[in-house]
Amino acid sequence: DAGITQSPRHKVTETGTPVTLRCHQTENHRYMYWYRQDPGHGLRLIHYSYGVKDTDKGEVSDGYSVSRSKTEDFLLTLESATSSQTSVYFCAISEQSGRAIHEQFFGPGTRLTVL
Amino acid sequence: AQSVTQLDSHVSVSEGTPVLLRCNYSSSYSPSLFWYVQHPNKGLQLLLKYTSAATLVKGINGFEAEFKKSETSFHLTKPSAHMSDAAEYFCVGEDAGNMLTFGGGTRLMVKP
């Protein structure tokens, strides 16, 4: 397995509280991604990063922010959690060689419940 | 824009019988396509990928998929199901910007 860890693995929080999820990689890959998984939707991209301090929005970015201050860590923050953000969150990484970006490898996931 | 449609949300087979998981894609160009598998409470694992080198792609654990441009399909098959194949499977397309579009997933159940 690619060296990707996510923390915490499970979290229960209350509406309106801030939440930060962490993704840590030991592969030194350039690209990192945050997805959410909901039944019937597969995975949907929230934000991604293409280098330190370089991030961009994905399909479902509203209510989320990210930061990447070093290659190995990519943080996802819910500034004020809502019940609609109850989901399973996956981090992924991929590398680039030349102009080709290789397949993504996924972390184990974080199950977040917002009450 | 690209879309990926998995035609069955649930598939049930008996152990030892063939598996067919169906996927259609919509794209204005020949995309890269993947199948990922997710076992319960686990992350996603890459089964195989198509990148235009060959239309029949072999993956891990005996799975293979065939890219058919005329049918815009990328169905996943396995000749003989094993109990350990029970999982959720995702067909995924990659667009020109290297962003992934996921199908809704197919849950495969394998009966003894």
Short mmCIF file of C-alpha atoms in Angstrom, two decimals:
data_model
loop_
_atom_site.label_atom_id
_atom_site.label_comp_id
_atom_site.label_asym_id
_atom_site.label_seq_id
_atom_site.Cartn_x
_atom_site.Cartn_y
_atom_site.Cartn_z
CA ASP A 1 0.00 0.00 0.00
CA ALA A 2 1.08 3.55 -0.70
CA GLY A 3 2.19 5.36 2.43
CA ILE A 4 -0.93 7.40 3.13
CA THR A 5 -2.45 7.88 6.55
CA GLN A 6 -5.49 9.87 7.58
CA SER A 7 -6.33 11.20 11.01
CA PRO A 8 -8.60 10.91 12.77
CA ARG A 9 -10.18 7.75 11.36
CA HIS A 10 -13.49 8.47 13.05
CA LYS A 11 -14.94 11.68 14.41
CA VAL A 12 -18.27 12.77 15.79
CA THR A 13 -18.86 16.47 16.15
CA GLU A 14 -21.67 18.95 16.56
CA THR A 15 -23.13 21.37 14.04
CA GLY A 16 -21.28 24.66 13.97
CA THR A 17 -17.95 23.40 15.27
CA PRO A 18 -14.73 23.57 13.24
CA VAL A 19 -13.16 20.30 12.14
CA THR A 20 -9.77 19.58 10.59
CA LEU A 21 -8.87 16.33 8.90
CA ARG A 22 -5.27 15.47 8.15
CA CYS A 23 -3.75 13.50 5.32
CA HIS A 24 -0.11 12.49 5.59
CA GLN A 25 1.97 10.80 2.87
CA THR A 26 5.46 9.33 2.91
CA GLU A 27 5.73 8.95 -0.90
CA ASN A 28 6.81 12.52 -1.69
CA HIS A 29 4.12 12.74 -4.37
CA ARG A 30 3.31 16.14 -5.80
CA TYR A 31 -0.47 15.85 -6.06
CA MET A 32 -2.86 15.39 -3.16
CA TYR A 33 -6.65 15.28 -3.21
CA TRP A 34 -9.59 15.29 -0.82
CA TYR A 35 -12.79 13.46 -1.76
CA ARG A 36 -16.04 12.75 0.00
CA GLN A 37 -17.95 9.52 -0.48
CA ASP A 38 -21.72 9.40 -0.21
CA PRO A 39 -24.06 6.55 -1.20
CA GLY A 40 -24.92 6.56 -4.89
CA HIS A 41 -22.42 9.30 -5.72
CA GLY A 42 -19.14 7.46 -5.77
CA LEU A 43 -16.38 9.84 -4.70
CA ARG A 44 -16.56 13.55 -5.42
CA LEU A 45 -13.56 15.87 -5.42
CA ILE A 46 -13.55 18.60 -2.78
CA HIS A 47 -10.13 20.23 -3.27
CA TYR A 48 -6.77 19.23 -4.58
CA SER A 49 -3.18 20.39 -4.38
CA TYR A 50 -0.54 20.38 -7.08
CA GLY A 51 2.32 21.49 -4.85
CA VAL A 52 3.15 23.20 -1.57
CA LYS A 53 0.80 26.15 -1.13
CA ASP A 54 -0.82 25.40 -4.52
CA THR A 55 -4.44 24.31 -4.23
CA ASP A 56 -7.60 24.45 -6.30
CA LYS A 57 -11.30 23.73 -5.92
CA GLY A 58 -13.06 20.58 -6.95
CA GLU A 59 -16.66 19.74 -7.67
CA VAL A 60 -18.01 20.13 -4.11
CA SER A 61 -15.77 22.71 -2.45
CA ASP A 62 -18.40 24.89 -0.73
CA GLY A 63 -17.98 24.81 3.06
CA TYR A 64 -14.45 23.40 2.90
CA SER A 65 -10.97 24.88 2.88
CA VAL A 66 -7.56 23.25 2.54
CA SER A 67 -3.94 23.99 3.27
CA ARG A 68 -0.67 22.44 2.27
CA SER A 69 2.35 23.93 4.00
CA LYS A 70 4.65 20.98 3.29
CA THR A 71 4.75 18.19 0.73
CA GLU A 72 3.67 15.43 3.07
CA ASP A 73 0.61 17.01 4.69
CA PHE A 74 -2.72 18.13 3.24
CA LEU A 75 -5.31 19.46 5.67
CA LEU A 76 -9.05 19.69 5.07
CA THR A 77 -10.99 22.11 7.28
CA LEU A 78 -14.71 22.45 7.80
CA GLU A 79 -14.97 25.94 9.26
CA SER A 80 -18.45 25.36 10.67
CA ALA A 81 -19.62 21.78 10.26
CA THR A 82 -23.14 21.04 9.04
CA SER A 83 -25.10 17.80 9.01
CA SER A 84 -24.81 17.67 5.20
CA GLN A 85 -21.07 17.23 5.67
CA THR A 86 -21.56 13.88 7.38
CA SER A 87 -19.65 11.60 5.05
CA VAL A 88 -16.58 9.46 4.59
CA TYR A 89 -13.58 11.51 3.50
CA PHE A 90 -10.75 10.06 1.45
CA CYS A 91 -7.36 11.50 0.71
CA ALA A 92 -5.49 10.48 -2.43
CA ILE A 93 -2.04 11.11 -3.88
CA SER A 94 -0.50 10.89 -7.31
CA GLU A 95 2.79 11.65 -8.96
CA GLN A 96 3.77 13.35 -12.20
CA SER A 97 6.50 12.37 -14.59
CA GLY A 98 6.97 14.65 -17.56
CA ARG A 99 3.48 15.67 -18.63
CA ALA A 100 1.85 12.49 -17.37
CA ILE A 101 0.07 12.37 -14.05
CA HIS A 102 -0.14 8.85 -12.74
CA GLU A 103 -2.98 7.01 -11.09
CA GLN A 104 -4.21 8.04 -7.69
CA PHE A 105 -3.64 6.03 -4.53
CA PHE A 106 -6.15 6.35 -1.73
CA GLY A 107 -5.89 6.55 2.03
CA PRO A 108 -8.05 4.48 4.44
CA GLY A 109 -10.69 7.17 4.92
CA THR A 110 -12.12 9.23 7.78
CA ARG A 111 -15.71 8.73 8.85
CA LEU A 112 -17.15 12.07 10.01
CA THR A 113 -20.53 12.40 11.67
CA VAL A 114 -22.00 15.85 12.31
CA LEU A 115 -24.86 15.83 14.80
CA ALA B 1 -17.65 17.36 -19.56
CA GLN B 2 -17.22 13.73 -18.81
CA SER B 3 -19.67 11.39 -17.12
CA VAL B 4 -19.39 7.81 -16.00
CA THR B 5 -22.44 5.61 -15.47
CA GLN B 6 -22.46 2.25 -13.75
CA LEU B 7 -25.55 0.51 -14.95
CA ASP B 8 -26.16 -1.69 -11.89
CA SER B 9 -26.04 -0.54 -8.30
CA HIS B 10 -26.06 -4.16 -7.05
CA VAL B 11 -24.96 -7.41 -8.68
CA SER B 12 -25.33 -10.83 -7.06
CA VAL B 13 -23.54 -13.94 -8.36
CA SER B 14 -22.81 -17.39 -7.06
CA GLU B 15 -19.26 -18.40 -6.23
CA GLY B 16 -17.57 -19.88 -9.29
CA THR B 17 -19.82 -18.12 -11.83
CA PRO B 18 -18.77 -15.24 -14.10
CA VAL B 19 -18.87 -11.62 -13.01
CA LEU B 20 -19.96 -8.74 -15.26
CA LEU B 21 -20.02 -5.18 -13.95
CA ARG B 22 -21.16 -2.66 -16.53
CA CYS B 23 -19.83 0.84 -17.10
CA ASN B 24 -20.57 3.40 -19.80
CA TYR B 25 -18.74 6.64 -20.22
CA SER B 26 -19.48 9.87 -21.99
CA SER B 27 -16.58 11.88 -23.27
CA SER B 28 -15.67 13.94 -26.29
CA TYR B 29 -12.27 12.26 -26.47
CA SER B 30 -10.73 8.92 -25.63
CA PRO B 31 -10.35 9.09 -21.89
CA SER B 32 -8.26 7.18 -19.42
CA LEU B 33 -10.50 4.78 -17.54
CA PHE B 34 -10.02 2.85 -14.33
CA TRP B 35 -11.73 0.29 -12.15
CA TYR B 36 -11.22 0.58 -8.40
CA VAL B 37 -12.40 -1.84 -5.71
CA GLN B 38 -13.37 -0.94 -2.16
CA HIS B 39 -13.70 -3.63 0.47
CA PRO B 40 -15.83 -2.83 3.53
CA ASN B 41 -14.36 -0.07 5.68
CA LYS B 42 -11.29 0.15 3.47
CA GLY B 43 -9.84 2.63 1.02
CA LEU B 44 -9.93 2.20 -2.74
CA GLN B 45 -7.55 -0.13 -4.53
CA LEU B 46 -6.74 0.14 -8.23
CA LEU B 47 -7.83 -2.98 -10.15
CA LEU B 48 -6.83 -1.93 -13.65
CA LYS B 49 -6.48 1.04 -15.97
CA TYR B 50 -6.98 1.75 -19.66
CA THR B 51 -4.77 4.37 -21.31
CA SER B 52 -5.26 3.56 -25.03
CA ALA B 53 -2.33 1.14 -25.34
CA ALA B 54 -4.61 -1.92 -25.63
CA THR B 55 -8.37 -2.26 -25.58
CA LEU B 56 -8.35 -5.39 -23.39
CA VAL B 57 -6.85 -4.60 -20.03
CA LYS B 58 -5.88 -7.22 -17.47
CA GLY B 59 -5.87 -6.32 -13.81
CA ILE B 60 -5.23 -7.89 -10.47
CA ASN B 61 -7.10 -10.86 -9.00
CA GLY B 62 -8.19 -12.20 -12.40
CA PHE B 63 -10.24 -9.18 -13.43
CA GLU B 64 -10.15 -7.69 -16.88
CA ALA B 65 -11.97 -4.97 -18.77
CA GLU B 66 -12.48 -4.21 -22.43
CA PHE B 67 -12.65 -0.69 -23.84
CA LYS B 68 -15.22 -0.48 -26.65
CA LYS B 69 -15.26 2.95 -28.21
CA SER B 70 -18.22 2.19 -30.49
CA GLU B 71 -20.32 1.31 -27.44
CA THR B 72 -18.66 3.83 -25.08
CA SER B 73 -18.34 0.99 -22.59
CA PHE B 74 -15.68 -0.31 -20.23
CA HIS B 75 -17.21 -3.37 -18.58
CA LEU B 76 -15.38 -5.32 -15.89
CA THR B 77 -15.37 -9.11 -16.01
CA LYS B 78 -14.01 -12.10 -14.18
CA PRO B 79 -14.49 -15.71 -15.30
CA SER B 80 -15.12 -17.16 -11.84
CA ALA B 81 -16.21 -15.26 -8.75
CA HIS B 82 -14.62 -15.87 -5.39
CA MET B 83 -16.10 -15.01 -2.02
CA SER B 84 -13.29 -12.50 -1.47
CA ASP B 85 -14.50 -10.54 -4.53
CA ALA B 86 -17.49 -9.26 -2.57
CA ALA B 87 -16.95 -5.49 -2.44
CA GLU B 88 -17.97 -2.25 -4.08
CA TYR B 89 -16.53 -1.48 -7.48
CA PHE B 90 -16.10 1.93 -9.05
CA CYS B 91 -15.63 2.78 -12.70
CA VAL B 92 -13.67 6.00 -12.99
CA GLY B 93 -12.86 8.30 -15.88
CA GLU B 94 -10.00 10.75 -16.07
CA ASP B 95 -10.40 13.96 -18.01
CA ALA B 96 -7.81 16.02 -19.87
CA GLY B 97 -7.01 17.91 -16.68
CA ASN B 98 -6.27 14.63 -14.87
CA MET B 99 -9.34 14.98 -12.70
CA LEU B 100 -11.30 11.84 -11.87
CA THR B 101 -15.02 11.34 -12.38
CA PHE B 102 -16.49 8.43 -10.43
CA GLY B 103 -19.44 6.28 -11.31
CA GLY B 104 -21.98 5.67 -8.57
CA GLY B 105 -20.54 2.28 -7.68
CA THR B 106 -21.70 -1.34 -8.00
CA ARG B 107 -21.94 -3.53 -4.94
CA LEU B 108 -20.99 -7.10 -5.80
CA MET B 109 -22.38 -9.85 -3.63
CA VAL B 110 -21.07 -13.41 -3.94
CA LYS B 111 -23.23 -16.25 -2.70
CA PRO B 112 -21.69 -19.52 -1.56
#
